[in-house]
C-alpha cells in the first residue's frame, strides 16, 4: 500500500497522480431557509455520458452504509426547547421510524452521518433534518473539489469526514480519498495496487464500490486489490486479499457494516461468495460459496449473468438476516452463522440473469428488481427454505429497471428507470404500477432517496428531480442541473447533500 497524507512522503513528479482541487464558495448560501426552517432539497448526482455496453448493459455499484460515531466537538448536542435544530432532527428520525416500522437493525454512529451505500440503514432513507430542494453547479454550493478520476462509488459521510473512491493507471491503483466535511480539503489518500489491469466498461469506471464507516473505521472494497480498513486518520487497520475478481462489466458491490462485522457480497465473476468479517481485525467469521450457472459471466445458455447487488441487514423474528440478490434468486443469510434461512426464485429472465439494484425493504416486505428489463418481484419476508410459493406476493416478468434502486414509503415503491428514463410508483404488495412520469427523461443509475419528506433521484446527465412521495400522482417539487456525468447516489447528512460526479465532489446546502 502507498499512502499520502499530511505527513506522508509525496510521490515523485513522474508518478504523482492529479490531486483533488478544492473550490470553496465565496458567496453566502442564499435562497435557503435559515437553520430554523431549512427547506428539503434534493441532491444531484449524475450518470456517465458514455453509453453502457450493447443492450444497455452495465451494472452499477451501490453500497449500503452506516453512519459513524459522534465527534465530541461537532456532533454532541442535547435536544432542548432552545435547540430547534435538534428537535427537528429528532422529529425527522421518528418520522423515518414511523415510515419504516419494520426496521433494519443497523447500529448507527452519529445520527447525522451517512456511513454506507444508500444511507445509515441501507434503505435509501435519510433519518435527519430537512434538505435543500434547489441548487446548481454554482448556486447553494458550500464547496466543490475536483476529483482525480471518475467512479460510480457513492460518497459517504462519517465523523466529520467525506470519503470517495478513485483510481489511476488503468485501474491498477485503487484509492480511498478522505476530505474534511467542513471545507472540502483533502485530509489523506490511501492507495492499493492491483498486479494486472482488470476488465470493466466505460460506464463503470474503476472505483465502483461505496465505502462503509462506523465513525471509527472506514472499510473499502477494491475487488482484486482487496478489502481494506483504515482508522479515521488513515492508518491501516487490516487488509484482506480475497483473490481475483474479473468481469467484463467490472465490480460494484459495497461492504455493509453492522455491529461488529463487515458483510460483503463479492459480486459477479467465476467465484462468488457472501462473507462476514470482524470489523476489528478483518478475520473471517463465515463465508459461503455461491454456485454458478455458467462461467461467471454467461449462463450455460450463453446469456449474460452476474449480480452487483449490495445486501441489506434486516431483523426478522428476533434475529438479523443479510438479504442479498443473486442472479437468479433472493437469499437471506443468518448473520451469525451464514446459513441460508430462506430463498425466493424468480430473478432470472429469458435474456439475462443480471441484478444491479439492492433489495428494497420495509414493512416486512422486500421488492427486488433484476437489471436490464429482467423480472421483478415482491416478497413477504420470513419463513424457512424455499419461500417462492408461500412468500412471493407477485412476479413481473419484465420490468423497466436497469441499475437504480428504489425506495419503499408507506407500502409504495418509488423507482427510476435506466432505459426509458421514467419515474414510477408501484404498489409493493401487488406490483401494480400506479403512475409513470417522464420527468427529466434521463438514464437513472443513482438510487431514489427519501430525505426530509421529499424524494430525490439524479439522472445520468446531471439533473436531480425532487418530487413528493404521493401514490396518487407524480408531483414534482424541483429540477436541478449540474451538467456533469455521474452514476453515484448522493449522500445526505445534517441538512447537506454530497454529490459525486465524474468530475467533482459537491457539498450542497447550508
JSON list of C-alpha atoms in Angstrom, two decimals, residues 269-274 288-296 326-328:
[
{"chain": "A", "resi": 269, "resn": "UNK", "atom": "CA", "xyz": [-17.24, -13.48, -11.62]},
{"chain": "A", "resi": 270, "resn": "UNK", "atom": "CA", "xyz": [-16.12, -17.07, -11.67]},
{"chain": "A", "resi": 271, "resn": "UNK", "atom": "CA", "xyz": [-16.03, -17.16, -7.87]},
{"chain": "A", "resi": 272, "resn": "UNK", "atom": "CA", "xyz": [-18.98, -15.68, -5.99]},
{"chain": "A", "resi": 273, "resn": "UNK", "atom": "CA", "xyz": [-19.26, -15.59, -2.21]},
{"chain": "A", "resi": 274, "resn": "UNK", "atom": "CA", "xyz": [-21.01, -13.86, 0.67]},
{"chain": "A", "resi": 288, "resn": "UNK", "atom": "CA", "xyz": [-20.43, -19.16, 1.77]},
{"chain": "A", "resi": 289, "resn": "UNK", "atom": "CA", "xyz": [-19.53, -20.07, -1.80]},
{"chain": "A", "resi": 290, "resn": "UNK", "atom": "CA", "xyz": [-22.38, -19.49, -4.23]},
{"chain": "A", "resi": 291, "resn": "UNK", "atom": "CA", "xyz": [-22.99, -21.99, -7.04]},
{"chain": "A", "resi": 292, "resn": "UNK", "atom": "CA", "xyz": [-22.75, -20.64, -10.58]},
{"chain": "A", "resi": 293, "resn": "UNK", "atom": "CA", "xyz": [-24.97, -21.46, -13.54]},
{"chain": "A", "resi": 294, "resn": "UNK", "atom": "CA", "xyz": [-22.29, -20.87, -16.13]},
{"chain": "A", "resi": 295, "resn": "UNK", "atom": "CA", "xyz": [-18.77, -19.44, -16.19]},
{"chain": "A", "resi": 296, "resn": "UNK", "atom": "CA", "xyz": [-19.33, -16.35, -14.05]},
{"chain": "A", "resi": 326, "resn": "UNK", "atom": "CA", "xyz": [-28.13, -13.38, -6.63]},
{"chain": "A", "resi": 327, "resn": "UNK", "atom": "CA", "xyz": [-28.52, -13.59, -10.43]},
{"chain": "A", "resi": 328, "resn": "UNK", "atom": "CA", "xyz": [-31.49, -15.99, -10.19]}
]
